Amino acid sequence: MRYPFPVGRSDFIQGDEAIARAAILAGCRFYAGYPITPASEIFEAMALYMPLVDGVSIQMEDEIASIAAIIGASWAGAKAMTATSGPGFSLMQENLGYAVMTETPIVVVNMMRGGPSTGQPTFPAQGDIMQAIWGTHGDHMLIVLSPSTVQEAFDFTIRAFNLAEKYRTPVVILGDAELAHMRERVYIPNPDEIEIVNRKLPATEEEAKLPFGDPHGDGVPPMPIFGKGYRTYVTGLTHDEYGYPRTVEPEVQQKLIGRIYRKILDHKDDIIDYETFELDDAEIAIVTTGIVSRSAIRAVKMLRERGVKAGLLKLNTVWPFDFDMIEEMAERVKKIYVPEMNMGQLYHLVKEGANGKAEVELISKIGGEVHTPMEIVERVVG
């Protein structure tokens, strides 16, 4: 098919535009959203592109309706996405939990800005990390990715759709206002260069229901599609393999939620992605995610020039979190620093993972400016 933007070449585009193009190439054909800074350009691009690829882009009355619409579209067989920022992400939390409970593959983009409330609409922040992981109520499990460059915004969006389809789960992409509006060179591959994962479809009625539809034991049942002849029950209530509500039986709740956890945690090696820089012989470790990673890489280089054995751990997957890896790293280094654009969120995960094996120090910054490399260096050298 013809795409409404060049493929097989590089382009100079914003992070929001990169996410929209990646979604199209990943097979997204339904977008529902509500305009909000700094994610509005994603909506604008999808509104432009979707009619040209036989897709649908629709403005809903609010963010609650937006995530509800993409859940419905996913059950109708479409790959679906929405995008927002902090205030809208707060409104999406109940339906995000509904998507977890009904095992609905969707992609939710949150281009973070300063908060709480209306906050700083045009300035970047990383204040929604914990909300992305734990924002909806009850015990739940999902996947959270965090890009730091416009190229990663493109690449991680394709990966988000693949993970959503593979594990029948919501995937959250955490960007920020800086990344949303930053322009960088991005390679847009040809479609045949992109690995695309599509959800498993049941061949029979019984295959649509666990444990019958779990021959490989991966905990991910094939997904029946509305309108394809399956007698399908979908509910946010605690339910059995047939979809029937079973809200008063503890063993049903334990079995359902336990499997939703295991289908993610048992495949952490496939889901968790991170990068290291100069970490092998490091005595000082810097752990970052998202936009701050750019400054942290430069800070490590500057520290090395000063004779400080510093290294970087850049977390591309924020959740699930590899606590064991952090503990192993903590056993090898003297101290861990966590620079982030909030009052301390990733810091708490890292501190828990370090398990007392190394001191963990937060380098907090809020107000809408990304850490400079020198600010990180000065905290490390004192």
Short mmCIF file of C-alpha atoms in Angstrom, two decimals:
data_model
loop_
_atom_site.label_atom_id
_atom_site.label_comp_id
_atom_site.label_asym_id
_atom_site.label_seq_id
_atom_site.Cartn_x
_atom_site.Cartn_y
_atom_site.Cartn_z
CA MET A 1 0.00 0.00 0.00
CA ARG A 2 1.00 3.64 -0.33
CA TYR A 3 1.75 5.53 2.86
CA PRO A 4 1.00 9.24 3.33
CA PHE A 5 4.64 9.97 4.26
CA PRO A 6 8.00 8.89 2.83
CA VAL A 7 9.33 5.47 3.86
CA GLY A 8 12.75 3.90 3.40
CA ARG A 9 14.48 7.21 4.12
CA SER A 10 15.24 9.68 6.87
CA ASP A 11 13.14 12.70 7.74
CA PHE A 12 13.47 15.65 10.12
CA ILE A 13 10.40 15.48 12.34
CA GLN A 14 9.04 16.07 15.84
CA GLY A 15 8.61 13.36 18.43
CA ASP A 16 4.82 13.59 18.18
CA GLU A 17 4.97 13.19 14.40
CA ALA A 18 7.32 10.21 14.77
CA ILE A 19 4.84 8.47 17.09
CA ALA A 20 1.99 9.02 14.62
CA ARG A 21 3.97 7.67 11.67
CA ALA A 22 5.15 4.66 13.65
CA ALA A 23 1.60 3.88 14.72
CA ILE A 24 0.47 3.86 11.08
CA LEU A 25 3.33 1.55 10.07
CA ALA A 26 2.61 -0.72 13.05
CA GLY A 27 -0.92 -1.22 11.71
CA CYS A 28 -2.89 1.21 13.85
CA ARG A 29 -6.16 1.97 12.09
CA PHE A 30 -8.19 3.56 14.87
CA TYR A 31 -7.27 6.65 16.84
CA ALA A 32 -9.47 8.43 19.36
CA GLY A 33 -8.32 11.43 21.34
CA TYR A 34 -8.92 14.87 22.76
CA PRO A 35 -6.55 17.79 22.08
CA ILE A 36 -4.09 18.53 24.87
CA THR A 37 -0.64 20.09 24.97
CA PRO A 38 1.94 18.68 24.33
CA ALA A 39 0.31 15.66 22.62
CA SER A 40 -2.00 17.53 20.21
CA GLU A 41 0.36 17.11 17.26
CA ILE A 42 -0.09 13.34 17.49
CA PHE A 43 -3.82 13.87 17.08
CA GLU A 44 -3.30 16.31 14.21
CA ALA A 45 -1.03 13.87 12.36
CA MET A 46 -3.42 10.95 12.88
CA ALA A 47 -6.34 13.07 11.67
CA LEU A 48 -4.35 13.77 8.51
CA TYR A 49 -3.03 10.25 7.89
CA MET A 50 -5.86 7.93 8.96
CA PRO A 51 -8.29 8.66 6.09
CA LEU A 52 -5.45 8.04 3.63
CA VAL A 53 -4.86 4.48 4.93
CA ASP A 54 -8.53 3.54 5.38
CA GLY A 55 -8.31 4.21 9.09
CA VAL A 56 -10.43 6.22 11.52
CA SER A 57 -9.44 9.22 13.62
CA ILE A 58 -12.08 10.70 15.87
CA GLN A 59 -12.18 13.49 18.44
CA MET A 60 -14.09 12.36 21.49
CA GLU A 61 -15.72 14.55 24.12
CA ASP A 62 -12.96 13.87 26.63
CA GLU A 63 -10.15 11.47 27.51
CA ILE A 64 -12.48 9.07 29.30
CA ALA A 65 -14.37 8.53 26.06
CA SER A 66 -11.13 8.40 24.07
CA ILE A 67 -9.71 5.36 25.88
CA ALA A 68 -13.17 3.75 25.96
CA ALA A 69 -13.38 4.12 22.18
CA ILE A 70 -10.01 2.49 21.52
CA ILE A 71 -10.90 -0.42 23.81
CA GLY A 72 -14.03 -0.99 21.74
CA ALA A 73 -12.11 -0.65 18.49
CA SER A 74 -9.59 -3.23 19.66
CA TRP A 75 -12.36 -5.73 20.38
CA ALA A 76 -13.66 -5.06 16.87
CA GLY A 77 -10.27 -6.20 15.55
CA ALA A 78 -8.40 -2.92 15.04
CA LYS A 79 -5.05 -1.89 16.41
CA ALA A 80 -5.91 1.25 18.36
CA MET A 81 -4.15 4.14 20.11
CA THR A 82 -4.83 7.31 22.04
CA ALA A 83 -2.48 10.08 23.20
CA THR A 84 -2.72 12.62 25.98
CA SER A 85 -0.82 14.40 28.75
CA GLY A 86 -1.07 14.40 32.54
CA PRO A 87 -4.62 15.73 33.14
CA GLY A 88 -6.05 13.49 30.42
CA PHE A 89 -4.01 10.52 31.60
CA SER A 90 -5.60 10.94 35.04
CA LEU A 91 -9.04 10.69 33.44
CA MET A 92 -8.05 7.49 31.64
CA GLN A 93 -7.09 5.52 34.73
CA GLU A 94 -10.37 3.67 35.32
CA ASN A 95 -10.58 2.48 31.73
CA LEU A 96 -6.90 1.62 31.74
CA GLY A 97 -7.74 -0.84 34.48
CA TYR A 98 -10.69 -2.07 32.44
CA ALA A 99 -8.30 -2.77 29.55
CA VAL A 100 -6.03 -4.72 31.90
CA MET A 101 -8.94 -6.75 33.28
CA THR A 102 -10.40 -7.51 29.84
CA GLU A 103 -6.92 -8.12 28.38
CA THR A 104 -7.41 -5.60 25.61
CA PRO A 105 -4.38 -4.66 23.49
CA ILE A 106 -4.18 -0.86 23.27
CA VAL A 107 -1.43 1.77 23.17
CA VAL A 108 -1.71 4.88 25.36
CA VAL A 109 0.78 7.72 24.84
CA ASN A 110 1.37 10.17 27.69
CA MET A 111 3.55 13.15 26.74
CA MET A 112 4.26 14.33 30.27
CA ARG A 113 4.14 17.95 31.38
CA GLY A 114 4.53 19.73 34.71
CA GLY A 115 1.77 19.13 37.22
CA PRO A 116 -0.31 18.48 39.22
CA SER A 117 -3.58 19.87 37.83
CA THR A 118 -3.16 22.09 34.77
CA GLY A 119 0.43 22.72 35.82
CA GLN A 120 2.89 23.68 33.09
CA PRO A 121 1.25 22.68 29.78
CA THR A 122 4.23 23.53 27.56
CA PHE A 123 7.07 22.36 29.81
CA PRO A 124 8.46 18.83 30.21
CA ALA A 125 8.35 16.72 33.36
CA GLN A 126 8.54 13.09 34.47
CA GLY A 127 5.93 13.26 37.18
CA ASP A 128 3.69 10.49 35.85
CA ILE A 129 6.01 7.48 36.20
CA MET A 130 4.30 6.05 39.26
CA GLN A 131 0.87 6.92 37.85
CA ALA A 132 1.63 4.97 34.67
CA ILE A 133 2.53 1.91 36.75
CA TRP A 134 0.02 2.11 39.61
CA GLY A 135 -2.54 4.76 38.57
CA THR A 136 -5.53 2.49 38.17
CA HIS A 137 -7.01 0.78 41.22
CA GLY A 138 -6.53 -2.80 42.29
CA ASP A 139 -3.76 -5.28 41.56
CA HIS A 140 -2.82 -5.07 37.91
CA MET A 141 0.06 -5.45 35.50
CA LEU A 142 0.88 -3.62 32.27
CA ILE A 143 3.90 -2.43 30.25
CA VAL A 144 5.48 1.06 30.28
CA LEU A 145 8.10 2.24 27.76
CA SER A 146 10.06 5.50 27.88
CA PRO A 147 11.87 6.95 24.82
CA SER A 148 14.62 9.58 25.02
CA THR A 149 15.06 10.53 21.35
CA VAL A 150 12.76 11.12 18.41
CA GLN A 151 14.10 7.95 16.77
CA GLU A 152 13.25 6.02 19.93
CA ALA A 153 9.79 7.61 19.96
CA PHE A 154 9.30 6.05 16.53
CA ASP A 155 10.88 2.68 17.36
CA PHE A 156 9.24 2.30 20.76
CA THR A 157 5.80 3.01 19.31
CA ILE A 158 6.12 0.08 16.93
CA ARG A 159 7.38 -2.04 19.82
CA ALA A 160 4.47 -0.89 21.98
CA PHE A 161 1.96 -2.18 19.44
CA ASN A 162 3.84 -5.48 19.13
CA LEU A 163 3.92 -6.00 22.89
CA ALA A 164 0.26 -5.05 23.26
CA GLU A 165 -0.73 -7.58 20.61
CA LYS A 166 1.59 -10.32 21.84
CA TYR A 167 0.55 -10.15 25.49
CA ARG A 168 -3.00 -8.78 25.18
CA THR A 169 -2.26 -5.85 27.44
CA PRO A 170 -2.28 -2.06 27.49
CA VAL A 171 1.12 -0.51 26.79
CA VAL A 172 1.89 3.02 27.95
CA ILE A 173 4.48 5.19 26.21
CA LEU A 174 5.87 7.87 28.53
CA GLY A 175 7.29 10.82 26.61
CA ASP A 176 7.42 14.47 27.60
CA ALA A 177 6.93 17.96 26.22
CA GLU A 178 10.59 18.29 25.24
CA LEU A 179 10.56 15.08 23.22
CA ALA A 180 7.11 15.86 21.78
CA HIS A 181 8.27 19.08 20.10
CA MET A 182 11.94 18.31 19.49
CA ARG A 183 12.92 17.81 15.85
CA GLU A 184 15.57 15.24 14.97
CA ARG A 185 16.56 13.08 12.07
CA VAL A 186 14.54 9.87 12.09
CA TYR A 187 14.87 6.87 9.80
CA ILE A 188 11.44 5.75 8.61
CA PRO A 189 11.91 2.16 7.41
CA ASN A 190 10.15 0.41 4.58
CA PRO A 191 7.29 -1.77 5.83
CA ASP A 192 9.19 -4.95 4.95
CA GLU A 193 11.97 -3.86 7.35
CA ILE A 194 9.58 -3.75 10.31
CA GLU A 195 8.71 -6.75 12.45
CA ILE A 196 4.97 -6.70 13.06
CA VAL A 197 3.23 -8.83 15.68
CA ASN A 198 -0.51 -9.46 15.45
CA ARG A 199 -2.74 -10.90 18.14
CA LYS A 200 -3.50 -14.61 18.21
CA LEU A 201 -6.96 -15.38 16.87
CA PRO A 202 -8.89 -18.45 17.99
CA ALA A 203 -9.56 -21.11 15.40
CA THR A 204 -12.55 -22.44 17.35
CA GLU A 205 -14.96 -21.28 20.02
CA GLU A 206 -13.11 -23.22 22.72
CA GLU A 207 -9.73 -21.80 21.79
CA ALA A 208 -11.01 -18.37 22.78
CA LYS A 209 -11.20 -19.48 26.42
CA LEU A 210 -8.42 -20.34 28.83
CA PRO A 211 -7.19 -22.91 29.66
CA PHE A 212 -8.39 -24.42 26.38
CA GLY A 213 -6.77 -21.65 24.34
CA ASP A 214 -3.42 -21.80 26.12
CA PRO A 215 -1.68 -24.80 24.54
CA HIS A 216 1.77 -23.26 25.01
CA GLY A 217 1.19 -22.20 28.58
CA ASP A 218 2.09 -18.56 27.99
CA GLY A 219 -1.02 -17.29 29.77
CA VAL A 220 -2.17 -15.28 26.74
CA PRO A 221 -5.45 -16.53 25.26
CA PRO A 222 -6.33 -15.98 21.61
CA MET A 223 -8.61 -12.96 21.23
CA PRO A 224 -12.07 -13.41 19.72
CA ILE A 225 -13.23 -10.49 17.58
CA PHE A 226 -16.71 -9.00 17.77
CA GLY A 227 -18.64 -9.68 14.59
CA LYS A 228 -16.66 -12.80 13.65
CA GLY A 229 -19.16 -15.31 14.99
CA TYR A 230 -17.83 -15.88 18.50
CA ARG A 231 -20.16 -15.88 21.47
CA THR A 232 -18.00 -13.59 23.54
CA TYR A 233 -18.54 -12.09 26.99
CA VAL A 234 -16.35 -9.16 28.01
CA THR A 235 -16.58 -7.68 31.48
CA GLY A 236 -14.50 -5.76 33.97
CA LEU A 237 -15.97 -7.90 36.73
CA THR A 238 -13.94 -10.83 38.01
CA HIS A 239 -14.72 -13.56 35.51
CA ASP A 240 -13.95 -17.14 34.56
CA GLU A 241 -12.51 -18.51 31.31
CA TYR A 242 -15.87 -18.11 29.59
CA GLY A 243 -16.13 -14.45 30.53
CA TYR A 244 -18.94 -15.04 33.02
CA PRO A 245 -18.86 -12.87 36.17
CA ARG A 246 -17.71 -14.82 39.26
CA THR A 247 -17.26 -12.04 41.79
CA VAL A 248 -17.73 -13.92 45.09
CA GLU A 249 -15.26 -16.77 44.62
CA PRO A 250 -11.74 -15.95 45.85
CA GLU A 251 -10.12 -18.70 43.81
CA VAL A 252 -11.46 -17.20 40.55
CA GLN A 253 -9.99 -13.79 41.40
CA GLN A 254 -6.68 -15.38 42.36
CA LYS A 255 -6.52 -17.38 39.16
CA LEU A 256 -7.43 -14.46 36.88
CA ILE A 257 -5.22 -11.77 38.42
CA GLY A 258 -2.40 -14.23 38.95
CA ARG A 259 -2.39 -15.09 35.26
CA ILE A 260 -2.53 -11.42 34.23
CA TYR A 261 0.57 -10.88 36.36
CA ARG A 262 2.37 -14.00 35.15
CA LYS A 263 1.83 -13.40 31.44
CA ILE A 264 3.95 -10.25 31.86
CA LEU A 265 6.40 -11.26 34.59
CA ASP A 266 7.14 -14.68 33.09
CA HIS A 267 8.25 -12.91 29.91
CA LYS A 268 10.33 -10.13 31.45
CA ASP A 269 13.34 -11.14 29.36
CA ASP A 270 11.35 -10.40 26.23
CA ILE A 271 9.77 -7.20 27.53
CA ILE A 272 12.47 -5.43 29.56
CA ASP A 273 14.90 -3.37 27.50
CA TYR A 274 17.76 -1.22 28.74
CA GLU A 275 21.10 0.17 27.58
CA THR A 276 24.38 0.61 29.42
CA PHE A 277 27.24 3.03 28.85
CA GLU A 278 30.65 2.67 30.53
CA LEU A 279 29.06 0.57 33.25
CA ASP A 280 31.38 -2.47 33.24
CA ASP A 281 34.08 -0.94 35.48
CA ALA A 282 31.98 1.84 36.98
CA GLU A 283 32.17 2.80 40.64
CA ILE A 284 29.40 5.37 40.25
CA ALA A 285 26.19 4.38 38.44
CA ILE A 286 23.67 6.83 37.03
CA VAL A 287 20.21 5.37 36.38
CA THR A 288 17.86 7.31 34.13
CA THR A 289 14.93 7.00 31.79
CA GLY A 290 13.50 9.21 29.08
CA ILE A 291 14.74 12.67 28.18
CA VAL A 292 17.16 13.00 31.14
CA SER A 293 19.20 10.13 29.67
CA ARG A 294 20.57 12.51 27.05
CA SER A 295 22.16 14.73 29.69
CA ALA A 296 23.27 11.72 31.72
CA ILE A 297 25.29 10.26 28.83
CA ARG A 298 27.18 13.52 28.48
CA ALA A 299 27.64 13.69 32.25
CA VAL A 300 29.24 10.25 32.27
CA LYS A 301 31.70 11.35 29.59
CA MET A 302 32.56 14.48 31.58
CA LEU A 303 33.04 12.48 34.77
CA ARG A 304 35.32 10.03 32.99
CA GLU A 305 37.41 12.96 31.78
CA ARG A 306 37.79 13.96 35.43
CA GLY A 307 38.93 10.49 36.41
CA VAL A 308 35.63 9.39 37.94
CA LYS A 309 34.64 5.87 36.93
CA ALA A 310 31.00 6.62 36.14
CA GLY A 311 28.56 4.59 34.07
CA LEU A 312 24.99 4.84 32.87
CA LEU A 313 22.02 2.50 33.02
CA LYS A 314 19.28 3.79 30.70
CA LEU A 315 15.90 2.17 31.26
CA ASN A 316 13.89 1.90 28.05
CA THR A 317 11.29 -0.23 29.82
CA VAL A 318 10.09 1.38 33.03
CA TRP A 319 7.66 -1.42 33.90
CA PRO A 320 8.00 -4.29 34.52
CA PHE A 321 11.09 -3.34 36.52
CA ASP A 322 14.17 -5.54 36.82
CA PHE A 323 14.85 -5.33 40.56
CA ASP A 324 17.37 -8.20 40.37
CA MET A 325 19.48 -6.37 37.80
CA ILE A 326 19.56 -3.25 39.98
CA GLU A 327 20.66 -5.28 42.99
CA GLU A 328 23.41 -6.97 40.99
CA MET A 329 24.63 -3.56 39.82
CA ALA A 330 24.46 -2.19 43.37
CA GLU A 331 26.82 -4.93 44.52
CA ARG A 332 29.48 -3.68 42.07
CA VAL A 333 29.28 0.10 42.51
CA LYS A 334 29.82 2.47 45.42
CA LYS A 335 26.87 4.75 44.78
CA ILE A 336 23.89 5.14 42.48
CA TYR A 337 22.46 8.48 41.35
CA VAL A 338 18.97 8.85 39.89
CA PRO A 339 18.37 12.13 38.03
CA GLU A 340 14.72 12.62 37.13
CA MET A 341 12.33 15.49 36.46
CA ASN A 342 10.12 15.02 39.49
CA MET A 343 10.39 14.92 43.28
CA GLY A 344 11.43 11.26 43.26
CA GLN A 345 9.64 8.36 41.56
CA LEU A 346 12.04 6.15 39.60
CA TYR A 347 14.35 6.73 42.58
CA HIS A 348 12.11 4.64 44.83
CA LEU A 349 12.14 1.70 42.42
CA VAL A 350 15.93 1.88 42.14
CA LYS A 351 16.34 2.14 45.90
CA GLU A 352 14.13 -0.89 46.43
CA GLY A 353 16.12 -2.81 43.83
CA ALA A 354 19.48 -1.83 45.35
CA ASN A 355 18.33 -3.53 48.55
CA GLY A 356 20.85 -1.67 50.68
CA LYS A 357 23.84 -2.89 48.64
CA ALA A 358 24.72 0.67 47.57
CA GLU A 359 23.65 4.17 48.55
CA VAL A 360 21.03 5.63 46.19
CA GLU A 361 20.73 9.40 45.80
CA LEU A 362 18.03 11.34 43.99
CA ILE A 363 18.91 14.25 41.71
CA SER A 364 15.54 15.92 41.49
CA LYS A 365 14.62 18.79 39.19
CA ILE A 366 11.21 20.29 38.49
CA GLY A 367 10.00 23.48 36.87
CA GLY A 368 10.21 22.52 33.22
CA GLU A 369 13.94 22.39 32.49
CA VAL A 370 15.85 19.18 31.76
CA HIS A 371 18.93 18.54 33.89
CA THR A 372 22.12 19.87 32.33
CA PRO A 373 25.10 17.50 32.23
CA MET A 374 27.00 19.83 34.55
CA GLU A 375 24.23 19.70 37.16
CA ILE A 376 24.61 15.92 37.29
CA VAL A 377 28.41 16.14 37.35
CA GLU A 378 28.41 18.64 40.21
CA ARG A 379 26.16 16.41 42.34
CA VAL A 380 28.45 13.44 41.77
CA VAL A 381 31.76 15.19 42.50
CA GLY A 382 30.29 17.26 45.33
#
